[in-house]
Amino acid sequence: MKELKEKILKFGNPINENVLKVDSFINHQVDANLMNLIGKEFAEYYKDRNITKVVTIESSGIAPATFTALHLNVPLVIMKKTTSKVLSDDLVQATITSYTKGTTFELTMSKKFVNKDDNVVVIDDFLANGQAAMGAIKLVEKMGANVESIGILIEKSFQPGRKELIDAGYEVYSLARIKRMSKGEVEFEE
Ligand code: 5GP
């Protein structure tokens, strides 16, 4: 997606070969116009796929996922990150290791908001090793729902997430795919 790639080139900050900071337009300060365009782009791509719910992970996925849900005219469900191991009967959980922090948390969702009749698209800001997406998929599938696709804003295609998801049988639709990065430089896939 042209507009997202332009923002990455202008405002993205690769702090090393592996981590891109996007805090001026995606996950700290938010460019609402860009999020709206991203939502439209995902909604256009998924429009004939009978999506019933958009699912995301707090907090960076919320902005793009909200606009995607708006343009698809379906509810958004936000999975929570908690460190509590206590699992109540009305919750489902999966253990995830955070890519950026290296810490472990429980991805948590209420059983109330996804059910076996749902056809879900999972939206997240980054795809690195695929842990977050795999955790989200696990929770959606625990509820008997179908994961139609994974929608990603920025895929670092030199990391293994895409292959993990594709090998497990899922579709990945990424708006920007980064081939390699170094301090101050970003190169996209063709
Ligand atoms: P994964 O679970 O695929 O290894 O990592 C995805 C999650 O880690 C995303 O939800 C995102 O919040 C975070 N993440 C991964 N790589 C980056 C990065 O380069 N920059 C930022 N800001 N977050 C990242």
PDB file of C-alpha atoms and ligand atoms in Angstrom:
ATOM      1  CA  MET A   1       0.000   0.000   0.000  1.00  0.00           C
ATOM      2  CA  LYS A   2       1.601   3.154  -1.311  1.00  0.00           C
ATOM      3  CA  GLU A   3       0.549   5.559   1.477  1.00  0.00           C
ATOM      4  CA  LEU A   4       1.788   3.245   4.244  1.00  0.00           C
ATOM      5  CA  LYS A   5       5.134   2.651   2.525  1.00  0.00           C
ATOM      6  CA  GLU A   6       5.605   6.423   2.079  1.00  0.00           C
ATOM      7  CA  LYS A   7       4.947   6.989   5.806  1.00  0.00           C
ATOM      8  CA  ILE A   8       7.398   4.244   6.734  1.00  0.00           C
ATOM      9  CA  LEU A   9      10.101   5.792   4.547  1.00  0.00           C
ATOM     10  CA  LYS A  10       9.445   9.287   5.893  1.00  0.00           C
ATOM     11  CA  PHE A  11       8.683   8.687   9.596  1.00  0.00           C
ATOM     12  CA  GLY A  12       9.637   5.071  10.377  1.00  0.00           C
ATOM     13  CA  ASN A  13      12.761   4.690  12.448  1.00  0.00           C
ATOM     14  CA  PRO A  14      14.694   1.415  12.107  1.00  0.00           C
ATOM     15  CA  ILE A  15      16.574   1.326  15.409  1.00  0.00           C
ATOM     16  CA  ASN A  16      18.544  -1.722  14.256  1.00  0.00           C
ATOM     17  CA  GLU A  17      18.241  -4.513  11.644  1.00  0.00           C
ATOM     18  CA  ASN A  18      15.235  -6.042  13.396  1.00  0.00           C
ATOM     19  CA  VAL A  19      13.030  -3.394  14.986  1.00  0.00           C
ATOM     20  CA  LEU A  20      11.224  -0.539  13.261  1.00  0.00           C
ATOM     21  CA  LYS A  21       9.867   2.258  15.449  1.00  0.00           C
ATOM     22  CA  VAL A  22       6.568   3.646  14.182  1.00  0.00           C
ATOM     23  CA  ASP A  23       5.537   5.631  17.240  1.00  0.00           C
ATOM     24  CA  SER A  24       4.908   8.879  15.345  1.00  0.00           C
ATOM     25  CA  PHE A  25       2.128   7.463  13.127  1.00  0.00           C
ATOM     26  CA  ILE A  26       0.938   4.010  14.304  1.00  0.00           C
ATOM     27  CA  ASN A  27       1.367   3.120  17.951  1.00  0.00           C
ATOM     28  CA  HIS A  28       1.925   6.209  20.094  1.00  0.00           C
ATOM     29  CA  GLN A  29       0.853   9.191  18.043  1.00  0.00           C
ATOM     30  CA  VAL A  30      -1.703   7.849  15.557  1.00  0.00           C
ATOM     31  CA  ASP A  31      -2.240   9.132  12.011  1.00  0.00           C
ATOM     32  CA  ALA A  32      -6.026   8.733  11.869  1.00  0.00           C
ATOM     33  CA  ASN A  33      -6.197   9.537   8.149  1.00  0.00           C
ATOM     34  CA  LEU A  34      -3.702   6.782   7.414  1.00  0.00           C
ATOM     35  CA  MET A  35      -5.616   4.366   9.688  1.00  0.00           C
ATOM     36  CA  ASN A  36      -8.789   5.202   7.781  1.00  0.00           C
ATOM     37  CA  LEU A  37      -7.072   4.443   4.447  1.00  0.00           C
ATOM     38  CA  ILE A  38      -5.713   1.186   5.894  1.00  0.00           C
ATOM     39  CA  GLY A  39      -9.200   0.248   7.101  1.00  0.00           C
ATOM     40  CA  LYS A  40     -10.587   0.951   3.621  1.00  0.00           C
ATOM     41  CA  GLU A  41      -7.830  -1.104   1.992  1.00  0.00           C
ATOM     42  CA  PHE A  42      -8.470  -4.141   4.208  1.00  0.00           C
ATOM     43  CA  ALA A  43     -12.253  -3.769   3.824  1.00  0.00           C
ATOM     44  CA  GLU A  44     -11.904  -3.660   0.030  1.00  0.00           C
ATOM     45  CA  TYR A  45      -9.676  -6.749   0.058  1.00  0.00           C
ATOM     46  CA  TYR A  46     -11.989  -8.723   2.362  1.00  0.00           C
ATOM     47  CA  LYS A  47     -15.330  -7.430   1.077  1.00  0.00           C
ATOM     48  CA  ASP A  48     -16.512 -10.696  -0.563  1.00  0.00           C
ATOM     49  CA  ARG A  49     -15.241 -13.000   2.193  1.00  0.00           C
ATOM     50  CA  ASN A  50     -18.262 -12.894   4.538  1.00  0.00           C
ATOM     51  CA  ILE A  51     -16.249 -11.552   7.473  1.00  0.00           C
ATOM     52  CA  THR A  52     -18.385 -11.365  10.634  1.00  0.00           C
ATOM     53  CA  LYS A  53     -15.766 -10.019  13.049  1.00  0.00           C
ATOM     54  CA  VAL A  54     -12.429  -8.264  13.132  1.00  0.00           C
ATOM     55  CA  VAL A  55     -10.113  -9.403  15.942  1.00  0.00           C
ATOM     56  CA  THR A  56      -6.995  -7.606  17.115  1.00  0.00           C
ATOM     57  CA  ILE A  57      -4.511  -7.497  20.001  1.00  0.00           C
ATOM     58  CA  GLU A  58      -4.190  -4.524  22.326  1.00  0.00           C
ATOM     59  CA  SER A  59      -2.843  -1.941  21.961  1.00  0.00           C
ATOM     60  CA  SER A  60      -1.113  -1.268  18.638  1.00  0.00           C
ATOM     61  CA  GLY A  61      -3.607  -3.225  16.563  1.00  0.00           C
ATOM     62  CA  ILE A  62      -6.624  -1.286  17.830  1.00  0.00           C
ATOM     63  CA  ALA A  63      -6.413   1.786  15.581  1.00  0.00           C
ATOM     64  CA  PRO A  64      -6.116   0.005  12.205  1.00  0.00           C
ATOM     65  CA  ALA A  65      -8.520  -2.749  13.292  1.00  0.00           C
ATOM     66  CA  THR A  66     -11.164  -0.196  14.324  1.00  0.00           C
ATOM     67  CA  PHE A  67     -11.173   1.380  10.869  1.00  0.00           C
ATOM     68  CA  THR A  68     -11.210  -2.052   9.227  1.00  0.00           C
ATOM     69  CA  ALA A  69     -14.253  -3.045  11.305  1.00  0.00           C
ATOM     70  CA  LEU A  70     -15.915   0.271  10.500  1.00  0.00           C
ATOM     71  CA  HIS A  71     -15.501  -0.179   6.747  1.00  0.00           C
ATOM     72  CA  LEU A  72     -16.531  -3.847   6.869  1.00  0.00           C
ATOM     73  CA  ASN A  73     -19.454  -2.853   9.116  1.00  0.00           C
ATOM     74  CA  VAL A  74     -18.773  -5.644  11.631  1.00  0.00           C
ATOM     75  CA  PRO A  75     -17.810  -5.628  15.346  1.00  0.00           C
ATOM     76  CA  LEU A  76     -14.208  -5.402  16.543  1.00  0.00           C
ATOM     77  CA  VAL A  77     -13.000  -7.715  19.321  1.00  0.00           C
ATOM     78  CA  ILE A  78      -9.818  -6.692  21.182  1.00  0.00           C
ATOM     79  CA  MET A  79      -7.758  -9.447  22.754  1.00  0.00           C
ATOM     80  CA  LYS A  80      -6.192  -8.373  26.042  1.00  0.00           C
ATOM     81  CA  LYS A  81      -2.658  -8.890  27.281  1.00  0.00           C
ATOM     82  CA  THR A  82      -2.568  -9.979  30.892  1.00  0.00           C
ATOM     83  CA  THR A  83       0.147 -11.434  33.091  1.00  0.00           C
ATOM     84  CA  SER A  84      -2.378 -13.256  35.292  1.00  0.00           C
ATOM     85  CA  LYS A  85      -2.357 -17.032  34.973  1.00  0.00           C
ATOM     86  CA  VAL A  86      -5.790 -17.240  36.582  1.00  0.00           C
ATOM     87  CA  LEU A  87      -8.248 -18.458  33.978  1.00  0.00           C
ATOM     88  CA  SER A  88     -11.928 -17.983  34.695  1.00  0.00           C
ATOM     89  CA  ASP A  89     -14.612 -20.061  32.952  1.00  0.00           C
ATOM     90  CA  ASP A  90     -15.696 -17.313  30.594  1.00  0.00           C
ATOM     91  CA  LEU A  91     -12.199 -16.611  29.208  1.00  0.00           C
ATOM     92  CA  VAL A  92      -9.862 -18.317  26.736  1.00  0.00           C
ATOM     93  CA  GLN A  93      -6.098 -17.757  26.945  1.00  0.00           C
ATOM     94  CA  ALA A  94      -2.883 -18.469  25.047  1.00  0.00           C
ATOM     95  CA  THR A  95       0.681 -17.806  26.235  1.00  0.00           C
ATOM     96  CA  ILE A  96       2.691 -15.462  24.002  1.00  0.00           C
ATOM     97  CA  THR A  97       6.232 -14.107  24.072  1.00  0.00           C
ATOM     98  CA  SER A  98       6.376 -10.437  23.140  1.00  0.00           C
ATOM     99  CA  TYR A  99       8.712  -9.766  20.200  1.00  0.00           C
ATOM    100  CA  THR A 100       9.770  -6.302  21.326  1.00  0.00           C
ATOM    101  CA  LYS A 101       9.883  -6.842  25.120  1.00  0.00           C
ATOM    102  CA  GLY A 102      10.881 -10.509  25.294  1.00  0.00           C
ATOM    103  CA  THR A 103       8.396 -10.966  28.158  1.00  0.00           C
ATOM    104  CA  THR A 104       5.625 -13.546  28.328  1.00  0.00           C
ATOM    105  CA  PHE A 105       1.961 -12.688  28.695  1.00  0.00           C
ATOM    106  CA  GLU A 106      -1.416 -14.375  28.474  1.00  0.00           C
ATOM    107  CA  LEU A 107      -3.440 -13.330  25.461  1.00  0.00           C
ATOM    108  CA  THR A 108      -6.992 -13.305  26.769  1.00  0.00           C
ATOM    109  CA  MET A 109     -10.464 -13.112  25.225  1.00  0.00           C
ATOM    110  CA  SER A 110     -13.959 -13.412  26.626  1.00  0.00           C
ATOM    111  CA  LYS A 111     -15.963 -16.339  25.272  1.00  0.00           C
ATOM    112  CA  LYS A 112     -18.894 -13.962  24.812  1.00  0.00           C
ATOM    113  CA  PHE A 113     -17.605 -12.215  21.732  1.00  0.00           C
ATOM    114  CA  VAL A 114     -16.542 -14.935  19.263  1.00  0.00           C
ATOM    115  CA  ASN A 115     -18.538 -18.083  18.513  1.00  0.00           C
ATOM    116  CA  LYS A 116     -18.692 -20.983  16.051  1.00  0.00           C
ATOM    117  CA  ASP A 117     -20.673 -18.987  13.476  1.00  0.00           C
ATOM    118  CA  ASP A 118     -17.971 -16.339  13.150  1.00  0.00           C
ATOM    119  CA  ASN A 119     -15.650 -15.863  10.182  1.00  0.00           C
ATOM    120  CA  VAL A 120     -12.794 -13.773  11.485  1.00  0.00           C
ATOM    121  CA  VAL A 121     -10.006 -11.632  10.118  1.00  0.00           C
ATOM    122  CA  VAL A 122      -7.141 -11.007  12.555  1.00  0.00           C
ATOM    123  CA  ILE A 123      -5.492  -7.574  12.144  1.00  0.00           C
ATOM    124  CA  ASP A 124      -2.141  -6.635  13.709  1.00  0.00           C
ATOM    125  CA  ASP A 125       0.429  -3.892  13.211  1.00  0.00           C
ATOM    126  CA  PHE A 126       3.554  -6.067  12.726  1.00  0.00           C
ATOM    127  CA  LEU A 127       4.388  -9.606  11.729  1.00  0.00           C
ATOM    128  CA  ALA A 128       7.782 -10.769  13.043  1.00  0.00           C
ATOM    129  CA  ASN A 129       7.970 -14.350  14.383  1.00  0.00           C
ATOM    130  CA  GLY A 130       4.224 -14.877  14.177  1.00  0.00           C
ATOM    131  CA  GLN A 131       3.669 -15.533  17.903  1.00  0.00           C
ATOM    132  CA  ALA A 132       0.993 -12.866  18.337  1.00  0.00           C
ATOM    133  CA  ALA A 133      -0.937 -13.968  15.233  1.00  0.00           C
ATOM    134  CA  MET A 134      -0.660 -17.650  16.179  1.00  0.00           C
ATOM    135  CA  GLY A 135      -1.961 -16.868  19.675  1.00  0.00           C
ATOM    136  CA  ALA A 136      -4.897 -14.909  18.269  1.00  0.00           C
ATOM    137  CA  ILE A 137      -5.680 -17.760  15.843  1.00  0.00           C
ATOM    138  CA  LYS A 138      -5.594 -20.266  18.700  1.00  0.00           C
ATOM    139  CA  LEU A 139      -8.152 -18.312  20.720  1.00  0.00           C
ATOM    140  CA  VAL A 140     -10.488 -17.768  17.766  1.00  0.00           C
ATOM    141  CA  GLU A 141     -10.324 -21.467  16.898  1.00  0.00           C
ATOM    142  CA  LYS A 142     -10.879 -22.479  20.548  1.00  0.00           C
ATOM    143  CA  MET A 143     -14.278 -20.835  20.150  1.00  0.00           C
ATOM    144  CA  GLY A 144     -15.004 -22.953  17.064  1.00  0.00           C
ATOM    145  CA  ALA A 145     -14.831 -19.939  14.718  1.00  0.00           C
ATOM    146  CA  ASN A 146     -13.020 -19.802  11.365  1.00  0.00           C
ATOM    147  CA  VAL A 147      -9.894 -17.691  10.782  1.00  0.00           C
ATOM    148  CA  GLU A 148     -10.408 -16.416   7.243  1.00  0.00           C
ATOM    149  CA  SER A 149      -7.175 -14.422   7.004  1.00  0.00           C
ATOM    150  CA  ILE A 150      -4.450 -12.508   8.828  1.00  0.00           C
ATOM    151  CA  GLY A 151      -4.181  -8.825   7.850  1.00  0.00           C
ATOM    152  CA  ILE A 152      -0.861  -7.174   8.701  1.00  0.00           C
ATOM    153  CA  LEU A 153       0.247  -3.561   8.299  1.00  0.00           C
ATOM    154  CA  ILE A 154       4.004  -4.152   8.293  1.00  0.00           C
ATOM    155  CA  GLU A 155       5.486  -7.565   7.626  1.00  0.00           C
ATOM    156  CA  LYS A 156       9.214  -8.027   8.164  1.00  0.00           C
ATOM    157  CA  SER A 157       9.564 -10.718   5.561  1.00  0.00           C
ATOM    158  CA  PHE A 158      13.153 -11.537   6.607  1.00  0.00           C
ATOM    159  CA  GLN A 159      11.687 -12.917   9.855  1.00  0.00           C
ATOM    160  CA  PRO A 160       9.860 -16.281  10.011  1.00  0.00           C
ATOM    161  CA  GLY A 161       6.253 -15.204  10.819  1.00  0.00           C
ATOM    162  CA  ARG A 162       4.827 -15.396   7.301  1.00  0.00           C
ATOM    163  CA  LYS A 163       6.255 -18.853   6.642  1.00  0.00           C
ATOM    164  CA  GLU A 164       4.950 -20.152   9.994  1.00  0.00           C
ATOM    165  CA  LEU A 165       1.443 -18.915   9.212  1.00  0.00           C
ATOM    166  CA  ILE A 166       1.422 -20.073   5.586  1.00  0.00           C
ATOM    167  CA  ASP A 167       2.812 -23.500   6.551  1.00  0.00           C
ATOM    168  CA  ALA A 168       0.026 -23.778   9.129  1.00  0.00           C
ATOM    169  CA  GLY A 169      -2.501 -23.136   6.331  1.00  0.00           C
ATOM    170  CA  TYR A 170      -3.411 -19.477   6.872  1.00  0.00           C
ATOM    171  CA  GLU A 171      -3.560 -16.610   4.414  1.00  0.00           C
ATOM    172  CA  VAL A 172      -1.451 -13.554   5.188  1.00  0.00           C
ATOM    173  CA  TYR A 173      -2.285 -10.218   3.554  1.00  0.00           C
ATOM    174  CA  SER A 174       0.351  -7.565   4.344  1.00  0.00           C
ATOM    175  CA  LEU A 175       0.145  -3.915   3.278  1.00  0.00           C
ATOM    176  CA  ALA A 176       3.915  -3.339   3.416  1.00  0.00           C
ATOM    177  CA  ARG A 177       6.578  -6.038   3.282  1.00  0.00           C
ATOM    178  CA  ILE A 178      10.063  -5.122   4.431  1.00  0.00           C
ATOM    179  CA  LYS A 179      12.854  -7.110   2.813  1.00  0.00           C
ATOM    180  CA  ARG A 180      15.670  -5.728   4.941  1.00  0.00           C
ATOM    181  CA  MET A 181      16.451  -2.890   7.320  1.00  0.00           C
ATOM    182  CA  SER A 182      19.492  -1.232   8.765  1.00  0.00           C
ATOM    183  CA  LYS A 183      19.792   1.828  10.971  1.00  0.00           C
ATOM    184  CA  GLY A 184      18.072   4.629   9.056  1.00  0.00           C
ATOM    185  CA  GLU A 185      17.273   2.507   5.975  1.00  0.00           C
ATOM    186  CA  VAL A 186      14.288   0.410   4.912  1.00  0.00           C
ATOM    187  CA  GLU A 187      14.019  -1.728   1.765  1.00  0.00           C
ATOM    188  CA  PHE A 188      10.649  -3.141   0.661  1.00  0.00           C
ATOM    189  CA  GLU A 189       9.865  -6.360  -1.212  1.00  0.00           C
ATOM    190  CA  GLU A 190       8.840  -5.731  -4.838  1.00  0.00           C
TER     191      GLU A 190
HETATM  192  P1  5GP B   1       5.476 -11.556  16.457  1.00  0.00           P
HETATM  193  O1  5GP B   1       4.514 -12.072  17.483  1.00  0.00           O
HETATM  194  O2  5GP B   1       5.024 -11.775  15.044  1.00  0.00           O
HETATM  195  O3  5GP B   1       6.883 -12.029  16.693  1.00  0.00           O
HETATM  196  O4  5GP B   1       5.545  -9.992  16.676  1.00  0.00           O
HETATM  197  C1  5GP B   1       4.417  -9.207  16.415  1.00  0.00           C
HETATM  198  C2  5GP B   1       4.142  -8.254  17.534  1.00  0.00           C
HETATM  199  O5  5GP B   1       5.343  -7.686  18.063  1.00  0.00           O
HETATM  200  C3  5GP B   1       3.296  -7.113  17.023  1.00  0.00           C
HETATM  201  O6  5GP B   1       2.046  -7.181  17.658  1.00  0.00           O
HETATM  202  C4  5GP B   1       4.054  -5.848  17.380  1.00  0.00           C
HETATM  203  O7  5GP B   1       3.368  -5.157  18.395  1.00  0.00           O
HETATM  204  C5  5GP B   1       5.396  -6.289  17.877  1.00  0.00           C
HETATM  205  N1  5GP B   1       6.483  -6.023  16.906  1.00  0.00           N
HETATM  206  C6  5GP B   1       7.178  -6.944  16.187  1.00  0.00           C
HETATM  207  N2  5GP B   1       8.134  -6.379  15.443  1.00  0.00           N
HETATM  208  C7  5GP B   1       8.052  -5.049  15.674  1.00  0.00           C
HETATM  209  C8  5GP B   1       8.792  -3.906  15.184  1.00  0.00           C
HETATM  210  O8  5GP B   1       9.749  -3.992  14.381  1.00  0.00           O
HETATM  211  N3  5GP B   1       8.393  -2.701  15.634  1.00  0.00           N
HETATM  212  C9  5GP B   1       7.365  -2.526  16.533  1.00  0.00           C
HETATM  213  N4  5GP B   1       7.059  -1.288  16.900  1.00  0.00           N
HETATM  214  N5  5GP B   1       6.657  -3.584  17.015  1.00  0.00           N
HETATM  215  C10 5GP B   1       6.993  -4.821  16.591  1.00  0.00           C
END
